[in-house]
Amino acid sequence: MLKVFKYSFLDLMRNRWTLGYFLFFAFSTFGLLYLSGDSSKVVISTMNIIILLVPLVSLIYGQMYLYQVRDYVEILLAQPISRQAIFGGYYLALASALSISLLLGLCIPILIVQPEGFVANGWLSLLAISAILTFVFIGIACNLVLRFDNRLKGFGVGLFVWLFLAIIYDGLILVVMLLFENYPLENASLILTLLNPIDAGRVLLIFQLDYSALMGFTGAVFAKFFGTLVGSVVLTFGFGMWLFIPLMQLMRKAKRKDF
Amino acid sequence: MIEFQNIQKKFGKQQVLKSIDLKLEEPAIYAILGPNGSGKTTLIKSLMGMVKINEGKISFNGKTLAGDDYRKQISYLPQIARFPENLSANEFFSLIENLRGPAQRKQEAIKWFGVEEFLDKTLRNLSGGMRQKINLVSCLMYDSPIVVLDEPSIGLDPVAMIALKKWILEERAKGKHILLCSHLMDLVQELADEVIFLMNGVVHFKGNIQKLLEETGAHNLESAIAQFLISKKPSHAQSI
């Protein structure tokens, strides 16, 4: 797996899109820091960009690269290595290359402009959540590429997955809240939030930054939950499942598929 | 000897290979022919383990081919010459060597197909013919007892074509099993010792070219194959 990873990572790091991804985050973070001058405000603005953009770019870029890999994967399949090693290597390479260019794009400006703000104000949480979201959505992209031979269908489903998790899901939660407003929904909304990695990331960051007061009583329940050990364990478990299930499904599919 | 026993493969409802039994006993050049969709590539891919067969088994010298390690014995040339775009040819060869072990004849193959000049160029910038040469080197740099070539002549200039034919004939002289899929009947007629004709997932003919010409009464391989298609597929006759 590490051999495939090594060469694929090299291939990806030379790709112009990877460089473009790095430059986008570097310039936008730099611009925001320059304009506001307060790293805690920049965290929230950057979070809003990341929460929407990282899943989308990971899905689409991951699919673009892997559909291209599909064209020459026969050469690798003809070698004496397992399919799990091949696709595991590509998954790792894609997720690492995107995470590295994203993390560098976020870290370099803050280290230059406000190095003291780096450890405070939830920057580290922002970096961790960006990397986790990249791994989760690259895992989903790998699954979609193996599931759909038709590229258009694959990209269509990919965009729908993003649209659903980033936008529609929140709308559905809102509908549920309105329909059952006479009932105590704090725990239900907590569970529903944790079932979506984008929401879980967003809420976790909001609470790291002490903006929970804006959410009223629900915010208090959320804040209490995230402050406990059980909260941390459940949150880690939730993200773990989002990383683990797509990866397992990828390995299963890779083993059985006809190429 | 390569032996295919009762090989069956279905894609959804479509039965692509219907109980194929084949014995490739002597080391020789075997050409696998057939119309589009006859199951040639599926048969080759089932040998490589890329297609998972529903029934049957494939063995080489009495040993059933299973797992991943057996592929060390096979040099495979895929039909489409596509590579990781941002790697150079040299890096691509070292990727293959990293996965498979050192190639015994890398320098020889590089010289033979004249790819020295573009070893350090990014693969994205190479033309179709150059890519096919890189494809050939990555396959033929290994000295394996089985060589599987799927449309090896695509995009090659006459010089490279002559070099390829010479290389294949030398491989045969070394006592290898060579499986060749090609739509170029001239190439097949020039090289193949035996022809396997597949249609609708069934082997319709296996034997040498002379036998095929005698059976069909044709004067060359191309018309023999056309005759075969007409006799087996009446609806095809009108279109030919």
Coordinates of C-alpha atoms in Angstrom, one line a residue:
Chain A
M1 CA 0.0 0.0 0.0
L2 CA 2.8 2.4 0.9
K3 CA 4.4 1.9 -2.5
V4 CA 1.3 2.9 -4.4
F5 CA 0.8 5.8 -1.9
K6 CA 4.4 7.1 -2.5
Y7 CA 4.0 7.4 -6.3
S8 CA 0.5 8.6 -6.2
F9 CA 1.3 11.2 -3.6
L10 CA 4.2 12.4 -5.8
D11 CA 1.8 12.5 -8.8
L12 CA -0.8 14.5 -6.8
M13 CA 1.7 17.0 -5.3
R14 CA 2.8 17.9 -8.8
N15 CA -0.8 18.5 -9.9
R16 CA -1.7 22.1 -10.6
W17 CA -5.1 21.6 -8.9
T18 CA -3.4 20.7 -5.6
L19 CA -1.3 23.8 -5.9
G20 CA -4.4 25.9 -6.7
Y21 CA -6.2 24.5 -3.6
F22 CA -3.2 25.5 -1.4
L23 CA -3.1 29.0 -3.0
F24 CA -6.8 29.5 -2.6
F25 CA -6.7 28.9 1.2
A26 CA -3.4 30.8 1.6
F27 CA -4.8 33.9 -0.1
S28 CA -8.2 33.8 1.5
T29 CA -6.8 33.3 5.0
F30 CA -4.2 35.9 4.4
G31 CA -6.8 38.3 3.1
L32 CA -9.2 37.7 6.0
L33 CA -6.4 38.2 8.6
Y34 CA -5.3 41.4 6.9
L35 CA -8.8 42.8 6.7
S36 CA -10.0 41.9 10.2
G37 CA -6.7 41.7 12.2
D38 CA -8.4 39.4 14.8
S39 CA -7.6 35.7 14.4
S40 CA -10.7 34.6 16.4
K41 CA -13.0 36.3 13.9
V42 CA -11.0 34.9 11.0
V43 CA -11.5 31.4 12.4
I44 CA -15.3 31.7 12.1
S45 CA -15.1 33.1 8.6
T46 CA -12.6 30.4 7.5
M47 CA -14.8 27.8 9.1
N48 CA -17.7 28.9 7.0
I49 CA -15.6 28.5 3.9
I50 CA -14.1 25.2 5.0
I51 CA -17.4 23.6 6.1
L52 CA -18.8 24.0 2.6
L53 CA -15.8 23.9 0.3
V54 CA -13.6 21.1 1.8
P55 CA -16.3 18.4 1.4
L56 CA -17.1 19.6 -2.1
V57 CA -13.5 19.9 -3.4
S58 CA -12.6 16.5 -1.7
L59 CA -15.5 14.8 -3.4
I60 CA -15.1 16.3 -6.9
Y61 CA -11.3 16.4 -7.0
G62 CA -11.1 12.9 -5.5
Q63 CA -13.6 11.6 -8.1
M64 CA -11.7 13.4 -11.0
Y65 CA -8.4 11.9 -10.0
L66 CA -9.8 8.4 -9.4
Y67 CA -11.7 8.3 -12.6
Q68 CA -8.4 9.1 -14.3
V69 CA -6.8 6.3 -12.2
R70 CA -9.4 3.9 -13.5
D71 CA -7.9 4.4 -17.0
Y72 CA -4.6 2.9 -16.0
V73 CA -5.4 0.9 -12.9
E74 CA -5.2 -2.3 -15.1
I75 CA -1.4 -1.9 -15.2
L76 CA -1.3 -2.0 -11.4
L77 CA -3.9 -4.8 -11.2
A78 CA -1.6 -6.9 -13.3
Q79 CA 1.2 -6.7 -10.7
P80 CA 1.5 -9.1 -7.8
I81 CA -0.2 -6.9 -5.2
S82 CA -3.6 -7.0 -3.7
R83 CA -6.5 -4.7 -4.8
Q84 CA -6.8 -3.4 -1.2
A85 CA -3.2 -2.3 -1.3
I86 CA -3.8 -0.4 -4.6
F87 CA -7.0 1.4 -3.6
G88 CA -5.9 1.9 0.0
G89 CA -2.8 3.6 -1.4
Y90 CA -4.8 5.9 -3.6
Y91 CA -7.2 6.8 -0.7
L92 CA -4.3 7.7 1.6
A93 CA -2.4 9.6 -1.1
L94 CA -5.4 11.7 -2.1
A95 CA -6.5 12.4 1.4
S96 CA -3.0 13.3 2.5
A97 CA -2.2 15.5 -0.5
L98 CA -5.4 17.5 -0.1
S99 CA -5.0 17.7 3.7
I100 CA -1.4 18.9 3.4
S101 CA -2.2 21.6 0.8
L102 CA -5.2 22.8 2.9
L103 CA -3.3 22.8 6.2
L104 CA -0.3 24.6 4.7
G105 CA -2.7 27.1 3.1
L106 CA -4.3 27.8 6.5
C107 CA -1.1 27.7 8.7
I108 CA 1.3 29.8 6.7
P109 CA -0.7 33.0 6.7
I110 CA -1.6 32.8 10.5
L111 CA 2.0 31.9 11.4
I112 CA 3.2 35.0 9.4
V113 CA 0.6 37.5 10.5
Q114 CA -0.4 36.4 14.1
P115 CA 1.7 33.5 15.4
E116 CA 0.4 34.0 18.9
G117 CA -3.2 33.4 17.7
F118 CA -2.3 30.0 16.3
V119 CA -2.6 28.0 19.5
A120 CA -5.6 30.1 20.8
N121 CA -9.0 30.7 19.3
G122 CA -9.7 27.2 18.1
W123 CA -7.3 27.3 15.1
L124 CA -6.0 23.8 16.0
S125 CA -9.6 22.4 16.1
L126 CA -10.2 24.1 12.7
L127 CA -7.2 22.4 11.3
A128 CA -8.1 19.0 12.7
I129 CA -11.7 19.2 11.5
S130 CA -10.5 20.2 8.0
A131 CA -8.3 17.2 7.8
I132 CA -11.0 14.8 9.1
L133 CA -13.5 16.2 6.6
T134 CA -11.0 15.7 3.8
F135 CA -10.4 12.0 4.8
V136 CA -14.2 11.4 5.2
F137 CA -15.1 12.8 1.8
I138 CA -12.2 11.3 -0.1
G139 CA -13.4 7.9 1.3
I140 CA -16.9 8.7 -0.1
A141 CA -15.4 9.8 -3.4
C142 CA -13.4 6.5 -3.7
N143 CA -16.6 4.5 -3.1
L144 CA -18.6 6.4 -5.7
V145 CA -15.9 5.9 -8.3
L146 CA -15.9 2.1 -7.7
R147 CA -19.7 2.0 -7.5
F148 CA -20.4 4.0 -10.7
D149 CA -18.6 3.2 -13.9
N150 CA -20.5 6.0 -15.6
R151 CA -18.6 9.2 -14.7
L152 CA -21.6 11.5 -15.2
K153 CA -23.7 9.4 -12.8
G154 CA -20.8 9.3 -10.3
F155 CA -20.3 13.1 -10.3
G156 CA -24.1 13.6 -10.1
V157 CA -24.4 11.4 -7.0
G158 CA -21.3 13.0 -5.6
L159 CA -22.8 16.5 -5.9
F160 CA -26.1 15.3 -4.4
V161 CA -24.2 13.7 -1.4
W162 CA -22.5 17.1 -0.9
L163 CA -25.8 19.1 -1.3
F164 CA -27.6 16.8 1.0
L165 CA -25.1 16.8 3.8
A166 CA -24.1 20.5 3.5
I167 CA -27.5 22.1 2.9
I168 CA -30.6 19.8 2.7
Y169 CA -29.8 18.0 5.9
D170 CA -30.0 21.3 7.9
G171 CA -33.3 22.1 6.3
L172 CA -34.6 18.7 7.3
I173 CA -33.5 19.2 10.9
L174 CA -35.3 22.6 10.9
V175 CA -38.5 20.9 9.6
V176 CA -38.3 18.3 12.3
M177 CA -37.8 21.0 14.9
L178 CA -40.8 22.9 13.7
L179 CA -43.0 19.9 13.5
F180 CA -42.2 18.7 17.0
E181 CA -41.6 22.0 18.7
N182 CA -43.9 21.1 21.6
Y183 CA -41.5 18.3 22.6
P184 CA -38.0 18.5 24.2
L185 CA -35.8 18.1 21.2
E186 CA -32.4 19.0 22.6
N187 CA -31.1 15.4 22.7
A188 CA -32.7 14.5 19.3
S189 CA -31.0 17.5 17.7
L190 CA -27.7 16.5 19.2
I191 CA -28.0 13.0 17.7
L192 CA -29.1 14.4 14.4
T193 CA -26.1 16.8 14.3
L194 CA -23.7 14.0 15.1
L195 CA -25.0 11.9 12.3
N196 CA -23.7 14.4 9.7
P197 CA -19.9 15.0 9.7
I198 CA -20.3 18.5 8.3
D199 CA -22.7 19.5 11.1
A200 CA -20.7 17.8 13.7
G201 CA -17.6 19.7 12.6
R202 CA -19.4 23.0 12.5
V203 CA -21.1 22.6 15.9
L204 CA -17.8 21.4 17.5
L205 CA -16.0 24.5 16.3
I206 CA -18.8 26.9 17.4
F207 CA -18.5 25.5 20.9
Q208 CA -14.8 25.7 20.9
L209 CA -15.2 29.4 20.2
D210 CA -17.8 30.0 22.9
Y211 CA -20.5 31.1 20.5
S212 CA -23.0 28.6 22.1
A213 CA -24.8 31.4 24.0
L214 CA -26.3 32.4 20.6
M215 CA -28.1 29.1 20.5
G216 CA -30.2 29.5 23.6
F217 CA -31.2 26.5 25.7
T218 CA -30.2 24.0 23.0
G219 CA -26.8 25.7 23.0
A220 CA -26.5 25.1 26.7
V221 CA -27.3 21.4 26.3
F222 CA -24.8 21.2 23.5
A223 CA -22.1 23.0 25.5
K224 CA -22.7 20.7 28.4
F225 CA -22.5 17.6 26.2
F226 CA -19.3 18.6 24.5
G227 CA -17.7 19.5 27.8
T228 CA -18.1 16.0 29.2
L229 CA -15.9 12.9 28.6
V230 CA -19.0 11.1 27.2
G231 CA -19.4 14.0 24.7
S232 CA -15.8 13.7 23.5
V233 CA -16.1 9.9 23.2
V234 CA -19.3 10.1 21.3
L235 CA -18.0 12.8 19.0
T236 CA -14.8 10.8 18.3
F237 CA -16.9 7.7 17.7
G238 CA -19.1 9.6 15.3
F239 CA -16.2 10.9 13.2
G240 CA -14.5 7.5 13.5
M241 CA -17.6 5.8 12.0
W242 CA -17.6 8.3 9.1
L243 CA -13.9 7.5 8.4
F244 CA -14.2 3.7 9.0
I245 CA -17.4 2.8 7.2
P246 CA -16.5 4.3 3.8
L247 CA -13.0 2.8 4.0
M248 CA -14.4 -0.7 4.8
Q249 CA -16.9 -0.4 2.1
L250 CA -14.1 0.6 -0.3
M251 CA -12.0 -2.4 0.6
R252 CA -15.0 -4.7 0.2
K253 CA -16.0 -3.3 -3.2
A254 CA -12.4 -3.3 -4.5
K255 CA -12.0 -7.0 -3.7
R256 CA -15.1 -8.0 -5.6
K257 CA -15.2 -5.6 -8.6
D258 CA -14.6 -6.6 -12.2
F259 CA -12.2 -4.3 -14.0
Chain B
M1 CA 0.6 -25.6 -20.1
I2 CA -2.1 -23.0 -19.4
E3 CA -5.5 -24.6 -18.8
F4 CA -8.9 -22.9 -18.7
Q5 CA -11.5 -25.3 -17.3
N6 CA -15.2 -24.5 -17.6
I7 CA -14.7 -20.8 -17.3
Q8 CA -18.1 -19.0 -16.9
K9 CA -18.6 -15.3 -16.4
K10 CA -21.8 -13.3 -16.2
F11 CA -22.1 -9.5 -16.2
G12 CA -25.5 -8.9 -14.7
K13 CA -27.8 -11.0 -16.9
Q14 CA -25.4 -11.2 -19.8
Q15 CA -23.4 -14.4 -20.0
V16 CA -20.1 -13.3 -21.5
L17 CA -18.1 -16.5 -21.2
K18 CA -20.1 -19.8 -21.5
S19 CA -18.1 -22.7 -20.2
I20 CA -14.7 -22.1 -21.9
D21 CA -12.4 -25.1 -21.9
L22 CA -9.0 -24.4 -23.4
K23 CA -5.6 -26.1 -23.2
L24 CA -2.6 -24.1 -24.4
E25 CA -0.1 -26.9 -24.2
E26 CA 3.0 -26.0 -26.0
P27 CA 4.8 -22.7 -25.5
A28 CA 3.8 -20.8 -28.7
I29 CA 2.0 -17.6 -29.9
Y30 CA -1.7 -18.0 -29.5
A31 CA -3.9 -15.4 -31.1
I32 CA -7.3 -14.8 -29.6
L33 CA -9.7 -13.6 -32.2
G34 CA -13.4 -12.8 -32.4
P35 CA -15.8 -10.0 -33.2
N36 CA -16.4 -7.1 -30.7
G37 CA -18.1 -8.3 -27.5
S38 CA -17.1 -11.9 -28.1
G39 CA -15.4 -12.2 -24.7
K40 CA -11.7 -12.0 -25.7
T41 CA -10.8 -9.3 -23.2
T42 CA -12.9 -10.9 -20.5
L43 CA -11.0 -14.2 -21.0
I44 CA -7.7 -12.4 -20.8
K45 CA -8.8 -10.4 -17.8
S46 CA -10.0 -13.6 -16.0
L47 CA -6.5 -15.0 -16.5
M48 CA -5.1 -11.8 -14.8
G49 CA -7.7 -11.9 -12.0
M50 CA -9.1 -8.6 -13.0
V51 CA -12.4 -10.2 -13.8
K52 CA -13.7 -12.5 -11.1
I53 CA -15.0 -15.6 -12.8
N54 CA -18.3 -17.2 -11.6
E55 CA -17.3 -20.8 -12.3
G56 CA -14.2 -22.8 -13.3
K57 CA -10.5 -22.5 -12.8
I58 CA -7.3 -21.5 -14.6
S59 CA -4.0 -23.3 -14.0
F60 CA -0.5 -22.9 -15.2
N61 CA 1.8 -26.0 -15.3
G62 CA -0.8 -27.8 -13.1
K63 CA -1.0 -25.1 -10.4
T64 CA -4.3 -23.3 -10.0
L65 CA -3.9 -19.6 -10.3
A66 CA -5.1 -17.9 -7.2
G67 CA -4.1 -15.1 -4.8
D68 CA -1.9 -12.2 -6.1
D69 CA 1.6 -13.7 -6.3
Y70 CA 1.0 -15.7 -9.5
R71 CA 1.0 -12.6 -11.5
K72 CA 4.8 -12.4 -11.2
Q73 CA 4.7 -15.1 -13.9
I74 CA 2.7 -13.0 -16.3
S75 CA 3.7 -9.9 -18.3
Y76 CA 0.6 -8.1 -19.3
L77 CA 0.1 -5.3 -21.8
P78 CA -3.2 -3.5 -21.4
Q79 CA -5.1 -2.2 -24.4
I80 CA -5.1 1.4 -23.4
A81 CA -1.8 3.2 -22.8
R82 CA -2.7 5.6 -20.0
F83 CA -0.5 6.4 -17.0
P84 CA -0.2 8.7 -14.0
E85 CA 0.0 12.0 -15.8
N86 CA 2.5 13.9 -13.6
L87 CA 5.1 11.1 -13.4
S88 CA 8.0 10.8 -15.8
A89 CA 8.5 7.5 -17.8
N90 CA 11.5 6.7 -15.5
E91 CA 9.4 7.2 -12.4
F92 CA 6.6 5.1 -13.8
F93 CA 9.1 2.2 -14.5
S94 CA 10.4 2.5 -10.9
L95 CA 6.8 2.4 -9.6
I96 CA 6.3 -0.9 -11.5
E97 CA 9.6 -2.2 -10.2
N98 CA 8.7 -1.3 -6.7
L99 CA 5.6 -3.3 -6.9
R100 CA 6.9 -6.3 -8.8
G101 CA 10.7 -6.4 -8.1
P102 CA 13.6 -5.4 -10.3
A103 CA 13.1 -5.9 -14.0
Q104 CA 15.6 -8.2 -15.6
R105 CA 15.6 -6.5 -19.0
K106 CA 14.8 -2.9 -18.4
Q107 CA 17.7 -1.3 -20.2
E108 CA 17.4 -3.7 -23.1
A109 CA 13.7 -3.0 -23.6
I110 CA 14.3 0.8 -23.3
K111 CA 16.9 0.6 -26.1
W112 CA 14.9 -1.9 -28.2
F113 CA 11.9 0.4 -28.4
G114 CA 13.9 3.6 -28.6
V115 CA 12.4 5.4 -25.6
E116 CA 15.7 6.7 -24.1
E117 CA 15.0 10.3 -25.2
F118 CA 11.8 10.7 -23.4
L119 CA 12.6 8.8 -20.2
D120 CA 12.5 12.0 -18.1
K121 CA 9.6 13.7 -19.9
T122 CA 6.3 13.9 -18.0
L123 CA 3.9 11.2 -19.3
R124 CA 1.2 13.7 -19.9
N125 CA 3.2 15.3 -22.6
L126 CA 3.8 12.2 -24.7
S127 CA 2.1 11.3 -27.9
G128 CA -0.1 8.2 -28.4
G129 CA 2.7 6.2 -30.1
M130 CA 5.3 7.2 -27.4
R131 CA 2.9 6.1 -24.7
Q132 CA 2.4 2.8 -26.4
K133 CA 6.2 2.3 -26.4
I134 CA 6.3 3.1 -22.7
N135 CA 3.5 0.6 -22.2
L136 CA 5.4 -2.1 -24.1
V137 CA 8.6 -1.5 -22.1
S138 CA 6.8 -1.6 -18.8
C139 CA 5.4 -5.0 -19.8
L140 CA 8.3 -6.6 -21.7
M141 CA 11.0 -5.6 -19.3
Y142 CA 10.1 -8.6 -17.2
D143 CA 11.3 -12.1 -18.3
S144 CA 8.1 -14.0 -17.4
P145 CA 7.0 -17.4 -18.8
I146 CA 3.6 -16.0 -19.9
V147 CA 3.2 -12.9 -22.0
V148 CA -0.3 -11.4 -22.6
L149 CA -0.5 -8.7 -25.2
D150 CA -3.9 -6.9 -25.8
E151 CA -3.7 -4.9 -29.0
P152 CA 0.1 -4.3 -28.9
S153 CA 0.3 -2.5 -32.3
I154 CA -1.9 0.5 -31.6
G155 CA -0.2 3.8 -32.6
L156 CA 3.1 2.2 -33.4
D157 CA 5.2 3.5 -36.3
P158 CA 6.7 0.9 -38.8
V159 CA 10.1 0.9 -37.1
A160 CA 8.6 0.1 -33.7
M161 CA 6.2 -2.4 -35.2
I162 CA 9.2 -4.4 -36.7
A163 CA 11.0 -4.1 -33.3
L164 CA 7.8 -5.5 -31.6
K165 CA 7.5 -8.4 -34.0
K166 CA 11.1 -9.3 -33.6
W167 CA 10.8 -9.2 -29.8
I168 CA 7.7 -11.4 -29.8
L169 CA 9.4 -14.0 -32.0
E170 CA 12.5 -14.0 -29.7
E171 CA 10.2 -14.6 -26.8
R172 CA 8.6 -17.5 -28.5
A173 CA 12.1 -18.9 -29.2
K174 CA 12.7 -18.8 -25.5
G175 CA 9.8 -21.1 -24.9
K176 CA 7.1 -18.8 -23.6
H177 CA 3.4 -18.9 -23.8
I178 CA 2.3 -15.7 -25.6
L179 CA -1.3 -14.7 -25.8
L180 CA -2.0 -12.1 -28.5
C181 CA -5.3 -10.1 -29.0
S182 CA -5.2 -8.0 -32.2
H183 CA -7.5 -6.7 -34.8
L184 CA -4.6 -6.5 -37.3
M185 CA -5.0 -9.8 -39.2
D186 CA -1.7 -9.3 -41.0
L187 CA 0.1 -9.2 -37.7
V188 CA -1.7 -12.3 -36.5
Q189 CA -1.1 -14.2 -39.7
E190 CA 2.6 -13.3 -39.5
L191 CA 3.1 -14.3 -35.9
A192 CA 0.5 -16.7 -34.6
D193 CA 1.2 -20.4 -34.3
E194 CA -2.4 -21.1 -33.2
V195 CA -5.7 -19.2 -33.5
I196 CA -8.5 -19.3 -30.9
F197 CA -11.7 -18.0 -32.3
L198 CA -14.3 -16.8 -29.8
M199 CA -17.8 -15.8 -30.5
N200 CA -20.6 -15.1 -28.0
G201 CA -18.5 -16.5 -25.2
V202 CA -17.8 -19.8 -26.9
V203 CA -14.7 -21.2 -28.5
H204 CA -15.6 -21.9 -32.1
F205 CA -12.2 -22.8 -33.4
K206 CA -8.8 -23.7 -32.1
G207 CA -6.0 -24.8 -34.3
N208 CA -3.3 -23.5 -36.6
I209 CA -3.9 -20.9 -39.4
Q210 CA -3.4 -23.5 -42.1
K211 CA -6.3 -25.6 -40.6
L212 CA -8.5 -22.5 -40.4
L213 CA -7.8 -21.7 -44.1
E214 CA -8.6 -25.2 -45.2
E215 CA -11.8 -25.4 -43.2
T216 CA -13.1 -22.1 -44.6
G217 CA -11.6 -22.3 -48.0
A218 CA -10.3 -18.8 -47.7
H219 CA -7.0 -17.5 -49.1
N220 CA -6.0 -15.4 -46.1
L221 CA -6.8 -15.0 -42.4
E222 CA -9.0 -11.9 -42.8
S223 CA -11.4 -13.6 -45.3
A224 CA -11.3 -16.8 -43.2
I225 CA -12.5 -14.9 -40.2
A226 CA -15.1 -13.2 -42.3
Q227 CA -16.3 -16.6 -43.6
F228 CA -16.5 -17.8 -40.1
L229 CA -18.6 -14.9 -39.0
I230 CA -21.0 -15.3 -41.9
S231 CA -21.4 -19.1 -41.3
K232 CA -22.0 -18.7 -37.6
K233 CA -24.1 -15.5 -37.7
P234 CA -26.5 -15.4 -40.6
S235 CA -27.7 -11.9 -39.9
H236 CA -24.1 -10.6 -40.2
A237 CA -23.9 -11.9 -43.8
Q238 CA -26.0 -9.1 -45.2
S239 CA -24.0 -6.4 -43.7
I240 CA -20.6 -7.7 -44.9

